[in-house]
Amino acid sequence: MKPWYVYVIQSDEGFIYTGMTQSLSKRMDDHNSGRTYTTRRGTSWIIIYTETCQDSALARKREKYFKNTAGKEWLQRRGYLKAPE
């Protein structure tokens, strides 16, 4: 069974996006080519954090965590995200 990945990416403009996928390289191609509606406004997306999960249910749970305040603070404390100004 293929693993699932939870990822946090950031654009040159400073936008942040959190998602989950089974193919990081394909998903990054989608984000950087403008094929993903939610990330169209940003350019040059780079991965700032990834996590491997055993199944889609766990990946979804972790994705939701990183989208809420506690998850964003966790990423900030570890230096993945800058604190909001």
Tab-separated table of N, CA, C and O in Angstrom:
chain	number	residue	atom	x	y	z
A	1	MET	N	0.838	-1.183	0.000
A	1	MET	CA	0.000	0.000	0.000
A	1	MET	C	0.889	1.254	0.000
A	1	MET	O	1.834	1.348	0.778
A	2	LYS	N	0.564	2.187	-0.896
A	2	LYS	CA	1.337	3.426	-0.986
A	2	LYS	C	1.073	4.310	0.225
A	2	LYS	O	-0.065	4.422	0.665
A	3	PRO	N	2.113	4.948	0.741
A	3	PRO	CA	1.895	5.858	1.872
A	3	PRO	C	1.224	7.153	1.422
A	3	PRO	O	1.242	7.504	0.245
A	4	TRP	N	0.649	7.842	2.362
A	4	TRP	CA	0.076	9.160	2.143
A	4	TRP	C	1.019	10.183	2.743
A	4	TRP	O	1.702	9.911	3.726
A	5	TYR	N	1.066	11.356	2.133
A	5	TYR	CA	1.908	12.437	2.616
A	5	TYR	C	1.047	13.642	2.945
A	5	TYR	O	0.160	14.011	2.185
A	6	VAL	N	1.316	14.226	4.086
A	6	VAL	CA	0.738	15.518	4.444
A	6	VAL	C	1.857	16.514	4.199
A	6	VAL	O	3.003	16.271	4.577
A	7	TYR	N	1.541	17.618	3.556
A	7	TYR	CA	2.582	18.572	3.215
A	7	TYR	C	2.114	19.999	3.437
A	7	TYR	O	0.925	20.299	3.394
A	8	VAL	N	3.085	20.853	3.728
A	8	VAL	CA	2.842	22.285	3.857
A	8	VAL	C	3.781	22.952	2.858
A	8	VAL	O	4.986	22.660	2.842
A	9	ILE	N	3.217	23.808	2.009
A	9	ILE	CA	4.027	24.488	1.002
A	9	ILE	C	3.865	25.991	1.153
A	9	ILE	O	2.893	26.475	1.737
A	10	GLN	N	4.844	26.712	0.619
A	10	GLN	CA	4.816	28.168	0.678
A	10	GLN	C	5.215	28.730	-0.682
A	10	GLN	O	6.103	28.202	-1.347
A	11	SER	N	4.549	29.812	-1.065
A	11	SER	CA	4.844	30.456	-2.353
A	11	SER	C	5.824	31.601	-2.151
A	11	SER	O	6.082	32.035	-1.017
A	12	ASP	N	6.345	32.114	-3.255
A	12	ASP	CA	7.229	33.280	-3.199
A	12	ASP	C	6.548	34.466	-2.529
A	12	ASP	O	7.199	35.282	-1.885
A	13	GLU	N	5.232	34.549	-2.672
A	13	GLU	CA	4.481	35.667	-2.106
A	13	GLU	C	4.206	35.487	-0.614
A	13	GLU	O	3.670	36.381	0.027
A	14	GLY	N	4.542	34.317	-0.073
A	14	GLY	CA	4.334	34.057	1.341
A	14	GLY	C	3.048	33.318	1.668
A	14	GLY	O	2.746	33.089	2.831
A	15	PHE	N	2.284	32.933	0.640
A	15	PHE	CA	1.066	32.149	0.883
A	15	PHE	C	1.447	30.765	1.391
A	15	PHE	O	2.471	30.211	1.000
A	16	ILE	N	0.599	30.212	2.255
A	16	ILE	CA	0.811	28.882	2.820
A	16	ILE	C	-0.354	27.995	2.400
A	16	ILE	O	-1.504	28.431	2.387
A	17	TYR	N	-0.057	26.750	2.055
A	17	TYR	CA	-1.096	25.787	1.706
A	17	TYR	C	-0.743	24.450	2.348
A	17	TYR	O	0.424	24.041	2.336
A	18	THR	N	-1.734	23.765	2.889
A	18	THR	CA	-1.552	22.441	3.491
A	18	THR	C	-2.436	21.448	2.751
A	18	THR	O	-3.600	21.731	2.485
A	19	GLY	N	-1.874	20.293	2.411
A	19	GLY	CA	-2.640	19.289	1.689
A	19	GLY	C	-2.142	17.886	1.978
A	19	GLY	O	-1.233	17.683	2.781
A	20	MET	N	-2.738	16.920	1.275
A	20	MET	CA	-2.331	15.524	1.414
A	20	MET	C	-2.373	14.867	0.042
A	20	MET	O	-3.163	15.260	-0.820
A	21	THR	N	-1.498	13.904	-0.178
A	21	THR	CA	-1.406	13.248	-1.477
A	21	THR	C	-0.649	11.932	-1.340
A	21	THR	O	0.014	11.694	-0.333
A	22	GLN	N	-0.720	11.115	-2.382
A	22	GLN	CA	0.116	9.919	-2.443
A	22	GLN	C	1.297	10.132	-3.384
A	22	GLN	O	2.181	9.291	-3.460
A	23	SER	N	1.318	11.259	-4.091
A	23	SER	CA	2.428	11.549	-4.996
A	23	SER	C	2.833	13.013	-4.859
A	23	SER	O	2.251	13.891	-5.488
A	24	LEU	N	3.856	13.252	-4.048
A	24	LEU	CA	4.307	14.629	-3.818
A	24	LEU	C	4.787	15.306	-5.094
A	24	LEU	O	4.477	16.475	-5.332
A	25	SER	N	5.527	14.588	-5.914
A	25	SER	CA	6.080	15.219	-7.124
A	25	SER	C	4.962	15.636	-8.083
A	25	SER	O	4.980	16.750	-8.624
A	26	LYS	N	3.966	14.779	-8.289
A	26	LYS	CA	2.849	15.139	-9.166
A	26	LYS	C	2.060	16.302	-8.587
A	26	LYS	O	1.685	17.234	-9.289
A	27	ARG	N	1.831	16.259	-7.286
A	27	ARG	CA	1.058	17.321	-6.638
A	27	ARG	C	1.784	18.662	-6.720
A	27	ARG	O	1.165	19.706	-6.959
A	28	MET	N	3.101	18.645	-6.544
A	28	MET	CA	3.866	19.895	-6.656
A	28	MET	C	3.827	20.421	-8.083
A	28	MET	O	3.747	21.639	-8.302
A	29	ASP	N	3.876	19.531	-9.063
A	29	ASP	CA	3.720	19.958	-10.457
A	29	ASP	C	2.369	20.644	-10.654
A	29	ASP	O	2.279	21.673	-11.320
A	30	ASP	N	1.318	20.070	-10.066
A	30	ASP	CA	-0.019	20.662	-10.155
A	30	ASP	C	-0.039	22.064	-9.543
A	30	ASP	O	-0.593	22.999	-10.115
A	31	HIS	N	0.555	22.205	-8.368
A	31	HIS	CA	0.562	23.514	-7.694
A	31	HIS	C	1.356	24.545	-8.497
A	31	HIS	O	0.911	25.682	-8.661
A	32	ASN	N	2.503	24.165	-8.984
A	32	ASN	CA	3.367	25.138	-9.673
A	32	ASN	C	2.942	25.434	-11.099
A	32	ASN	O	3.382	26.430	-11.674
A	33	SER	N	2.084	24.618	-11.687
A	33	SER	CA	1.628	24.864	-13.055
A	33	SER	C	0.322	25.653	-13.100
A	33	SER	O	-0.139	26.021	-14.171
A	34	GLY	N	-0.291	25.873	-11.928
A	34	GLY	CA	-1.557	26.589	-11.888
A	34	GLY	C	-2.772	25.700	-12.067
A	34	GLY	O	-3.892	26.185	-12.184
A	35	ARG	N	-2.585	24.375	-12.094
A	35	ARG	CA	-3.716	23.444	-12.261
A	35	ARG	C	-4.540	23.271	-10.988
A	35	ARG	O	-5.612	22.705	-11.020
A	36	THR	N	-4.028	23.773	-9.865
A	36	THR	CA	-4.750	23.665	-8.602
A	36	THR	C	-5.358	25.022	-8.272
A	36	THR	O	-4.649	25.994	-8.056
A	37	TYR	N	-6.696	25.065	-8.231
A	37	TYR	CA	-7.413	26.326	-8.042
A	37	TYR	C	-6.965	27.065	-6.780
A	37	TYR	O	-6.752	28.275	-6.802
A	38	THR	N	-6.809	26.347	-5.677
A	38	THR	CA	-6.518	26.990	-4.397
A	38	THR	C	-5.122	27.596	-4.308
A	38	THR	O	-4.867	28.407	-3.428
A	39	THR	N	-4.217	27.207	-5.203
A	39	THR	CA	-2.858	27.761	-5.145
A	39	THR	C	-2.493	28.571	-6.393
A	39	THR	O	-1.333	28.923	-6.579
A	40	ARG	N	-3.469	28.895	-7.211
A	40	ARG	CA	-3.194	29.645	-8.440
A	40	ARG	C	-2.589	31.019	-8.205
A	40	ARG	O	-1.826	31.506	-9.020
A	41	ARG	N	-2.963	31.651	-7.106
A	41	ARG	CA	-2.498	33.021	-6.877
A	41	ARG	C	-1.032	33.095	-6.473
A	41	ARG	O	-0.447	34.157	-6.481
A	42	GLY	N	-0.439	31.975	-6.113
A	42	GLY	CA	0.966	31.962	-5.724
A	42	GLY	C	1.861	31.420	-6.825
A	42	GLY	O	1.407	30.753	-7.749
A	43	THR	N	3.145	31.716	-6.711
A	43	THR	CA	4.129	31.211	-7.680
A	43	THR	C	5.301	30.565	-6.943
A	43	THR	O	5.568	30.875	-5.784
A	44	SER	N	5.968	29.691	-7.627
A	44	SER	CA	7.173	29.022	-7.115
A	44	SER	C	6.945	28.396	-5.738
A	44	SER	O	7.640	28.710	-4.771
A	45	TRP	N	5.971	27.510	-5.652
A	45	TRP	CA	5.670	26.824	-4.403
A	45	TRP	C	6.789	25.861	-4.030
A	45	TRP	O	7.303	25.143	-4.889
A	46	ILE	N	7.175	25.875	-2.765
A	46	ILE	CA	8.186	24.936	-2.264
A	46	ILE	C	7.641	24.229	-1.022
A	46	ILE	O	6.838	24.783	-0.279
A	47	ILE	N	8.082	23.007	-0.821
A	47	ILE	CA	7.671	22.234	0.349
A	47	ILE	C	8.474	22.726	1.548
A	47	ILE	O	9.702	22.769	1.505
A	48	ILE	N	7.758	23.094	2.617
A	48	ILE	CA	8.452	23.500	3.838
A	48	ILE	C	8.324	22.450	4.944
A	48	ILE	O	9.075	22.480	5.905
A	49	TYR	N	7.362	21.515	4.784
A	49	TYR	CA	7.221	20.444	5.760
A	49	TYR	C	6.455	19.281	5.136
A	49	TYR	O	5.492	19.498	4.399
A	50	THR	N	6.888	18.058	5.424
A	50	THR	CA	6.140	16.865	5.001
A	50	THR	C	6.105	15.858	6.142
A	50	THR	O	6.978	15.861	7.015
A	51	GLU	N	5.097	15.016	6.075
A	51	GLU	CA	4.928	13.962	7.063
A	51	GLU	C	4.334	12.756	6.333
A	51	GLU	O	3.414	12.916	5.532
A	52	THR	N	4.841	11.572	6.597
A	52	THR	CA	4.337	10.348	5.975
A	52	THR	C	3.322	9.689	6.898
A	52	THR	O	3.558	9.571	8.096
A	53	CYS	N	2.204	9.259	6.308
A	53	CYS	CA	1.133	8.602	7.069
A	53	CYS	C	0.820	7.242	6.463
A	53	CYS	O	0.979	7.040	5.268
A	54	GLN	N	0.319	6.337	7.300
A	54	GLN	CA	0.022	4.982	6.856
A	54	GLN	C	-1.206	4.893	5.957
A	54	GLN	O	-1.277	4.036	5.091
A	55	ASP	N	-2.194	5.757	6.210
A	55	ASP	CA	-3.430	5.676	5.434
A	55	ASP	C	-4.051	7.065	5.278
A	55	ASP	O	-3.609	8.030	5.898
A	56	SER	N	-5.083	7.136	4.452
A	56	SER	CA	-5.699	8.427	4.152
A	56	SER	C	-6.415	9.019	5.363
A	56	SER	O	-6.467	10.244	5.520
A	57	ALA	N	-6.965	8.179	6.242
A	57	ALA	CA	-7.667	8.696	7.421
A	57	ALA	C	-6.708	9.440	8.353
A	57	ALA	O	-7.020	10.539	8.837
A	58	LEU	N	-5.544	8.862	8.589
A	58	LEU	CA	-4.548	9.526	9.434
A	58	LEU	C	-4.022	10.788	8.742
A	58	LEU	O	-3.828	11.821	9.381
A	59	ALA	N	-3.799	10.697	7.448
A	59	ALA	CA	-3.323	11.865	6.703
A	59	ALA	C	-4.328	13.011	6.784
A	59	ALA	O	-3.949	14.167	6.984
A	60	ARG	N	-5.613	12.700	6.654
A	60	ARG	CA	-6.659	13.730	6.742
A	60	ARG	C	-6.668	14.382	8.125
A	60	ARG	O	-6.786	15.590	8.265
A	61	LYS	N	-6.508	13.548	9.155
A	61	LYS	CA	-6.473	14.067	10.524
A	61	LYS	C	-5.293	15.018	10.716
A	61	LYS	O	-5.436	16.095	11.300
A	62	ARG	N	-4.127	14.628	10.220
A	62	ARG	CA	-2.929	15.479	10.350
A	62	ARG	C	-3.061	16.747	9.506
A	62	ARG	O	-2.654	17.827	9.928
A	63	GLU	N	-3.649	16.628	8.336
A	63	GLU	CA	-3.868	17.802	7.485
A	63	GLU	C	-4.751	18.815	8.218
A	63	GLU	O	-4.438	20.011	8.247
A	64	LYS	N	-5.828	18.352	8.813
A	64	LYS	CA	-6.715	19.242	9.569
A	64	LYS	C	-5.974	19.896	10.728
A	64	LYS	O	-6.183	21.066	11.034
A	65	TYR	N	-5.113	19.135	11.388
A	65	TYR	CA	-4.328	19.677	12.498
A	65	TYR	C	-3.456	20.832	12.021
A	65	TYR	O	-3.425	21.892	12.644
A	66	PHE	N	-2.747	20.641	10.921
A	66	PHE	CA	-1.841	21.684	10.439
A	66	PHE	C	-2.573	22.893	9.875
A	66	PHE	O	-1.994	23.960	9.712
A	67	LYS	N	-3.853	22.737	9.585
A	67	LYS	CA	-4.637	23.872	9.100
A	67	LYS	C	-5.218	24.704	10.246
A	67	LYS	O	-5.668	25.814	10.017
A	68	ASN	N	-5.192	24.178	11.471
A	68	ASN	CA	-5.748	24.960	12.581
A	68	ASN	C	-4.639	25.691	13.336
A	68	ASN	O	-3.453	25.528	13.060
A	69	THR	N	-5.026	26.491	14.296
A	69	THR	CA	-4.079	27.333	15.029
A	69	THR	C	-3.002	26.522	15.734
A	69	THR	O	-1.818	26.876	15.676
A	70	ALA	N	-3.374	25.434	16.401
A	70	ALA	CA	-2.392	24.627	17.128
A	70	ALA	C	-1.337	24.061	16.183
A	70	ALA	O	-0.144	24.053	16.495
A	71	GLY	N	-1.765	23.594	15.019
A	71	GLY	CA	-0.821	23.049	14.048
A	71	GLY	C	0.113	24.113	13.490
A	71	GLY	O	1.314	23.883	13.315
A	72	LYS	N	-0.420	25.288	13.223
A	72	LYS	CA	0.418	26.389	12.722
A	72	LYS	C	1.431	26.818	13.782
A	72	LYS	O	2.590	27.085	13.469
A	73	GLU	N	0.993	26.846	15.040
A	73	GLU	CA	1.931	27.185	16.121
A	73	GLU	C	3.009	26.115	16.266
A	73	GLU	O	4.171	26.434	16.520
A	74	TRP	N	2.645	24.842	16.095
A	74	TRP	CA	3.620	23.745	16.147
A	74	TRP	C	4.683	23.946	15.073
A	74	TRP	O	5.875	23.793	15.328
A	75	LEU	N	4.256	24.294	13.863
A	75	LEU	CA	5.197	24.538	12.770
A	75	LEU	C	6.071	25.756	13.051
A	75	LEU	O	7.273	25.749	12.762
A	76	GLN	N	5.494	26.797	13.652
A	76	GLN	CA	6.264	27.996	13.988
A	76	GLN	C	7.325	27.695	15.031
A	76	GLN	O	8.480	28.129	14.902
A	77	ARG	N	6.953	26.960	16.084
A	77	ARG	CA	7.906	26.638	17.157
A	77	ARG	C	9.108	25.859	16.634
A	77	ARG	O	10.201	25.945	17.181
A	78	ARG	N	8.906	25.097	15.581
A	78	ARG	CA	9.991	24.285	15.023
A	78	ARG	C	10.699	24.981	13.852
A	78	ARG	O	11.569	24.407	13.225
A	79	GLY	N	10.298	26.210	13.565
A	79	GLY	CA	10.994	27.007	12.549
A	79	GLY	C	10.557	26.787	11.121
A	79	GLY	O	11.197	27.291	10.193
A	80	TYR	N	9.457	26.078	10.897
A	80	TYR	CA	8.977	25.861	9.529
A	80	TYR	C	8.222	27.081	9.012
A	80	TYR	O	8.253	27.362	7.820
A	81	LEU	N	7.523	27.764	9.906
A	81	LEU	CA	6.758	28.959	9.540
A	81	LEU	C	7.257	30.134	10.379
A	81	LEU	O	7.625	29.961	11.526
A	82	LYS	N	7.195	31.316	9.772
A	82	LYS	CA	7.494	32.520	10.530
A	82	LYS	C	6.237	32.950	11.267
A	82	LYS	O	5.123	32.756	10.783
A	83	ALA	N	6.417	33.546	12.432
A	83	ALA	CA	5.282	34.067	13.197
A	83	ALA	C	4.643	35.206	12.413
A	83	ALA	O	5.342	35.985	11.760
A	84	PRO	N	3.311	35.320	12.465
A	84	PRO	CA	2.655	36.415	11.747
A	84	PRO	C	3.094	37.771	12.298
A	84	PRO	O	3.292	37.915	13.493
A	85	GLU	N	3.223	38.720	11.406
A	85	GLU	CA	3.683	40.058	11.825
A	85	GLU	C	2.532	40.969	12.103
A	85	GLU	O	1.453	40.812	11.693
